[in-house]
Amino acid sequence: NASLNSFEDYDKYHPRHYSVDKIRLDGYILPYGDSPLDNKPVGKNVYLNMINQAQKYIYINTPYLIINDELKNALCLAVQRGVDVRIITPGIPDKKLVYKVTRSYYEILINEGVKIYEYTPGFIHEKVFVCDDVIATVGTINMDYRSLYLHYECGVWMFRTNAIEQIKKDALATIKDSRTITLEQCIHRSWGEQTIRGILRLFAPLL
């Protein structure tokens, strides 16, 4: 049958055709999962370890930025030891209330030297960390209370793989399409806006 013959011969991909000697090792890749039932916040710990170990830079793409003091302090301490910390969030939100809470963290982070960017073409849904050309992680884990503590999540941790260079290039390209958030923009907010954001932060674990 001609139509059957036109299909790809997938047998050539069967493991029996490969040996360890024929596979070119390209760093290490480790999938991981996170469960709210074991009291072990794996996703949060992966993020914290990367922030705490960063020496040169760490670039973060996240649709939501609703962080506790532990993550906030880690980001600020990274800057203090000379790390180039950049966070990219959406320029156009999918959830307006969550967007307001995300923006409520800008002032303290920028004041400490963290660089914040908003992706101007629209919503950004990536959950990506890349650090020092050595380590990266990609997955489903948002930087918010629900993802870090309440949801089933998963991710892939990478060490010295070629994909890390591609992830870094993508982050830098995304920054070029983003607007830089300044401290002046954060300070010049109306009293009403500041009050709303403060109240929303009280309910951040539910958002």
mmCIF file of C-alpha atoms in Angstrom:
data_model
loop_
_atom_site.group_PDB
_atom_site.id
_atom_site.type_symbol
_atom_site.label_atom_id
_atom_site.label_comp_id
_atom_site.label_asym_id
_atom_site.label_seq_id
_atom_site.Cartn_x
_atom_site.Cartn_y
_atom_site.Cartn_z
ATOM 1 C CA ASN A 1 0.000 0.000 0.000
ATOM 2 C CA ALA A 2 1.549 3.280 -1.139
ATOM 3 C CA SER A 3 0.003 5.300 1.658
ATOM 4 C CA LEU A 4 1.485 2.977 4.297
ATOM 5 C CA ASN A 5 4.902 3.101 2.676
ATOM 6 C CA SER A 6 4.904 6.873 2.959
ATOM 7 C CA PHE A 7 4.912 6.731 6.772
ATOM 8 C CA GLU A 8 8.121 7.259 8.740
ATOM 9 C CA ASP A 9 9.969 4.091 9.730
ATOM 10 C CA TYR A 10 9.900 4.531 13.512
ATOM 11 C CA ASP A 11 11.669 1.247 14.154
ATOM 12 C CA LYS A 12 15.002 3.004 13.660
ATOM 13 C CA TYR A 13 14.335 4.894 16.898
ATOM 14 C CA HIS A 14 13.946 1.722 18.960
ATOM 15 C CA PRO A 15 16.431 1.542 21.876
ATOM 16 C CA ARG A 16 17.935 -1.701 20.552
ATOM 17 C CA HIS A 17 19.641 0.311 17.825
ATOM 18 C CA TYR A 18 21.532 2.423 20.368
ATOM 19 C CA SER A 19 24.250 1.882 22.907
ATOM 20 C CA VAL A 20 25.717 4.176 25.525
ATOM 21 C CA ASP A 21 28.883 4.536 23.424
ATOM 22 C CA LYS A 22 26.893 5.931 20.494
ATOM 23 C CA ILE A 23 25.030 8.554 22.529
ATOM 24 C CA ARG A 24 26.808 11.892 22.826
ATOM 25 C CA LEU A 25 26.328 13.067 26.392
ATOM 26 C CA ASP A 26 25.077 16.644 26.612
ATOM 27 C CA GLY A 27 24.961 17.616 30.245
ATOM 28 C CA TYR A 28 22.267 16.390 32.587
ATOM 29 C CA ILE A 29 18.476 16.628 32.505
ATOM 30 C CA LEU A 30 16.346 15.790 35.526
ATOM 31 C CA PRO A 31 12.532 15.877 35.448
ATOM 32 C CA TYR A 32 10.889 16.575 38.804
ATOM 33 C CA GLY A 33 7.406 16.773 40.219
ATOM 34 C CA ASP A 34 5.807 18.626 43.099
ATOM 35 C CA SER A 35 2.867 17.530 45.244
ATOM 36 C CA PRO A 36 0.932 19.431 47.919
ATOM 37 C CA LEU A 37 0.554 16.207 49.921
ATOM 38 C CA ASP A 38 4.155 15.532 51.004
ATOM 39 C CA ASN A 39 5.041 18.858 52.680
ATOM 40 C CA LYS A 40 8.101 19.126 50.436
ATOM 41 C CA PRO A 41 7.924 22.233 48.208
ATOM 42 C CA VAL A 42 10.219 20.857 45.504
ATOM 43 C CA GLY A 43 9.430 23.589 42.977
ATOM 44 C CA LYS A 44 10.107 26.382 45.451
ATOM 45 C CA ASN A 45 13.356 24.716 46.544
ATOM 46 C CA VAL A 46 14.555 24.395 42.945
ATOM 47 C CA TYR A 47 13.934 28.118 42.421
ATOM 48 C CA LEU A 48 15.552 29.077 45.733
ATOM 49 C CA ASN A 49 18.638 26.960 45.081
ATOM 50 C CA MET A 50 19.142 28.542 41.670
ATOM 51 C CA ILE A 51 18.762 32.065 43.056
ATOM 52 C CA ASN A 52 21.080 31.352 45.996
ATOM 53 C CA GLN A 53 23.757 29.702 43.829
ATOM 54 C CA ALA A 54 23.770 32.321 41.060
ATOM 55 C CA GLN A 55 27.106 34.082 40.659
ATOM 56 C CA LYS A 56 26.785 36.123 37.454
ATOM 57 C CA TYR A 57 23.169 36.330 36.360
ATOM 58 C CA ILE A 58 19.740 34.803 36.706
ATOM 59 C CA TYR A 59 16.922 35.562 34.257
ATOM 60 C CA ILE A 60 13.366 34.676 35.206
ATOM 61 C CA ASN A 61 10.260 34.541 33.018
ATOM 62 C CA THR A 62 7.050 34.229 35.005
ATOM 63 C CA PRO A 63 3.411 35.091 34.303
ATOM 64 C CA TYR A 64 2.777 35.824 38.000
ATOM 65 C CA LEU A 65 5.025 37.291 40.676
ATOM 66 C CA ILE A 66 3.410 36.705 44.054
ATOM 67 C CA ILE A 67 6.292 35.802 46.352
ATOM 68 C CA ASN A 68 6.852 35.304 50.061
ATOM 69 C CA ASP A 69 9.650 36.853 52.094
ATOM 70 C CA GLU A 70 11.920 33.854 51.525
ATOM 71 C CA LEU A 71 11.967 34.276 47.738
ATOM 72 C CA LYS A 72 11.961 38.067 47.933
ATOM 73 C CA ASN A 73 14.977 38.099 50.260
ATOM 74 C CA ALA A 74 16.821 35.572 48.103
ATOM 75 C CA LEU A 75 16.380 37.776 45.022
ATOM 76 C CA CYS A 76 17.539 40.882 46.898
ATOM 77 C CA LEU A 77 20.544 39.113 48.423
ATOM 78 C CA ALA A 78 21.559 37.843 44.978
ATOM 79 C CA VAL A 79 21.719 41.438 43.742
ATOM 80 C CA GLN A 80 23.757 42.454 46.786
ATOM 81 C CA ARG A 81 26.421 39.894 45.938
ATOM 82 C CA GLY A 82 26.659 41.226 42.376
ATOM 83 C CA VAL A 83 24.258 38.966 40.459
ATOM 84 C CA ASP A 84 22.391 40.436 37.490
ATOM 85 C CA VAL A 85 18.794 39.549 38.409
ATOM 86 C CA ARG A 86 16.169 40.134 35.713
ATOM 87 C CA ILE A 87 12.492 39.227 35.918
ATOM 88 C CA ILE A 88 10.142 39.324 32.921
ATOM 89 C CA THR A 89 6.391 39.488 33.533
ATOM 90 C CA PRO A 90 3.447 40.045 31.159
ATOM 91 C CA GLY A 91 2.671 43.467 29.770
ATOM 92 C CA ILE A 92 -0.939 42.439 29.146
ATOM 93 C CA PRO A 93 -2.445 40.312 31.935
ATOM 94 C CA ASP A 94 -4.831 37.400 31.791
ATOM 95 C CA LYS A 95 -6.086 38.103 35.329
ATOM 96 C CA LYS A 96 -6.333 41.756 36.318
ATOM 97 C CA LEU A 97 -6.335 41.220 40.074
ATOM 98 C CA VAL A 98 -3.285 38.942 39.925
ATOM 99 C CA TYR A 99 -1.594 41.529 37.694
ATOM 100 C CA LYS A 100 -2.122 44.179 40.359
ATOM 101 C CA VAL A 101 -0.619 41.928 43.028
ATOM 102 C CA THR A 102 2.342 41.125 40.761
ATOM 103 C CA ARG A 103 2.996 44.825 40.300
ATOM 104 C CA SER A 104 2.816 45.417 44.049
ATOM 105 C CA TYR A 105 6.170 43.635 44.422
ATOM 106 C CA TYR A 106 7.976 45.768 41.859
ATOM 107 C CA GLU A 107 8.949 48.686 44.078
ATOM 108 C CA ILE A 108 10.811 46.765 46.769
ATOM 109 C CA LEU A 109 12.585 44.546 44.230
ATOM 110 C CA ILE A 110 13.627 47.415 41.948
ATOM 111 C CA ASN A 111 14.721 49.450 44.968
ATOM 112 C CA GLU A 112 17.109 46.601 45.818
ATOM 113 C CA GLY A 113 18.484 46.425 42.273
ATOM 114 C CA VAL A 114 16.366 43.715 40.640
ATOM 115 C CA LYS A 115 15.554 44.577 37.016
ATOM 116 C CA ILE A 116 11.887 44.175 36.100
ATOM 117 C CA TYR A 117 10.558 44.007 32.538
ATOM 118 C CA GLU A 118 7.037 43.739 31.183
ATOM 119 C CA TYR A 119 6.601 41.946 27.865
ATOM 120 C CA THR A 120 4.827 44.567 25.756
ATOM 121 C CA PRO A 121 3.374 42.398 22.934
ATOM 122 C CA GLY A 122 1.081 40.635 25.386
ATOM 123 C CA PHE A 123 0.796 37.871 27.929
ATOM 124 C CA ILE A 124 3.815 35.717 28.693
ATOM 125 C CA HIS A 125 3.145 32.258 30.085
ATOM 126 C CA GLU A 126 6.680 30.891 30.404
ATOM 127 C CA LYS A 127 7.949 29.613 33.737
ATOM 128 C CA VAL A 128 11.679 29.680 33.038
ATOM 129 C CA PHE A 129 14.838 30.245 35.100
ATOM 130 C CA VAL A 130 18.292 30.369 33.507
ATOM 131 C CA CYS A 131 21.468 30.963 35.486
ATOM 132 C CA ASP A 132 25.175 31.537 34.707
ATOM 133 C CA ASP A 133 25.087 29.608 31.368
ATOM 134 C CA VAL A 134 25.109 26.460 33.498
ATOM 135 C CA ILE A 135 21.683 25.742 34.990
ATOM 136 C CA ALA A 136 18.106 26.225 33.795
ATOM 137 C CA THR A 137 14.644 24.973 34.591
ATOM 138 C CA VAL A 138 11.448 24.973 32.562
ATOM 139 C CA GLY A 139 8.083 23.776 33.795
ATOM 140 C CA THR A 140 4.587 24.564 34.999
ATOM 141 C CA ILE A 141 5.500 26.221 38.303
ATOM 142 C CA ASN A 142 4.449 29.860 38.641
ATOM 143 C CA MET A 143 6.015 32.153 41.208
ATOM 144 C CA ASP A 144 2.873 32.293 43.306
ATOM 145 C CA TYR A 145 1.529 30.636 46.440
ATOM 146 C CA ARG A 146 -0.824 28.270 44.624
ATOM 147 C CA SER A 147 1.850 26.779 42.360
ATOM 148 C CA LEU A 148 4.525 26.628 45.049
ATOM 149 C CA TYR A 149 2.383 25.071 47.778
ATOM 150 C CA LEU A 150 -1.080 23.928 46.641
ATOM 151 C CA HIS A 151 -0.833 22.485 43.121
ATOM 152 C CA TYR A 152 0.558 19.393 41.488
ATOM 153 C CA GLU A 153 3.341 20.757 39.288
ATOM 154 C CA CYS A 154 6.271 19.524 37.245
ATOM 155 C CA GLY A 155 9.462 20.797 35.695
ATOM 156 C CA VAL A 156 12.735 19.873 34.018
ATOM 157 C CA TRP A 157 16.059 20.836 35.587
ATOM 158 C CA MET A 158 19.020 21.165 33.212
ATOM 159 C CA PHE A 159 22.763 21.311 33.857
ATOM 160 C CA ARG A 160 25.328 22.167 31.165
ATOM 161 C CA THR A 161 23.097 21.254 28.234
ATOM 162 C CA ASN A 162 23.034 23.012 24.866
ATOM 163 C CA ALA A 163 19.444 23.976 25.548
ATOM 164 C CA ILE A 164 20.598 26.418 28.239
ATOM 165 C CA GLU A 165 22.215 28.669 25.644
ATOM 166 C CA GLN A 166 18.976 28.673 23.636
ATOM 167 C CA ILE A 167 16.952 29.512 26.753
ATOM 168 C CA LYS A 168 19.254 32.434 27.532
ATOM 169 C CA LYS A 169 18.986 33.768 23.974
ATOM 170 C CA ASP A 170 15.204 33.549 24.171
ATOM 171 C CA ALA A 171 15.199 35.453 27.484
ATOM 172 C CA LEU A 172 17.370 38.247 26.059
ATOM 173 C CA ALA A 173 15.211 38.446 22.934
ATOM 174 C CA THR A 174 12.106 38.693 25.123
ATOM 175 C CA ILE A 175 13.690 41.518 27.126
ATOM 176 C CA LYS A 176 14.245 43.453 23.887
ATOM 177 C CA ASP A 177 10.484 43.300 23.288
ATOM 178 C CA SER A 178 9.751 44.400 26.844
ATOM 179 C CA ARG A 179 9.560 47.727 28.657
ATOM 180 C CA THR A 180 11.824 48.394 31.612
ATOM 181 C CA ILE A 181 9.936 49.211 34.794
ATOM 182 C CA THR A 182 11.507 52.093 36.705
ATOM 183 C CA LEU A 183 11.325 52.945 40.376
ATOM 184 C CA GLU A 184 9.646 56.256 39.486
ATOM 185 C CA GLN A 185 6.800 54.390 37.807
ATOM 186 C CA CYS A 186 6.264 52.369 40.975
ATOM 187 C CA ILE A 187 6.388 55.342 43.336
ATOM 188 C CA HIS A 188 4.035 57.590 41.363
ATOM 189 C CA ARG A 189 0.902 55.646 42.180
ATOM 190 C CA SER A 190 -2.323 57.026 43.517
ATOM 191 C CA TRP A 191 -3.238 56.434 47.147
ATOM 192 C CA GLY A 192 -6.215 54.375 46.009
ATOM 193 C CA GLU A 193 -4.066 52.134 43.812
ATOM 194 C CA GLN A 194 -1.608 51.507 46.635
ATOM 195 C CA THR A 195 -4.449 50.646 48.998
ATOM 196 C CA ILE A 196 -6.007 48.196 46.538
ATOM 197 C CA ARG A 197 -2.701 46.447 45.948
ATOM 198 C CA GLY A 198 -2.057 46.209 49.690
ATOM 199 C CA ILE A 199 -5.440 44.627 50.304
ATOM 200 C CA LEU A 200 -5.003 42.181 47.417
ATOM 201 C CA ARG A 201 -1.678 41.011 48.824
ATOM 202 C CA LEU A 202 -3.501 39.882 51.959
ATOM 203 C CA PHE A 203 -5.462 37.470 49.763
ATOM 204 C CA ALA A 204 -2.485 36.467 47.587
ATOM 205 C CA PRO A 205 -2.602 32.766 48.638
ATOM 206 C CA LEU A 206 -6.112 32.523 47.185
ATOM 207 C CA LEU A 207 -5.343 34.181 43.829
#
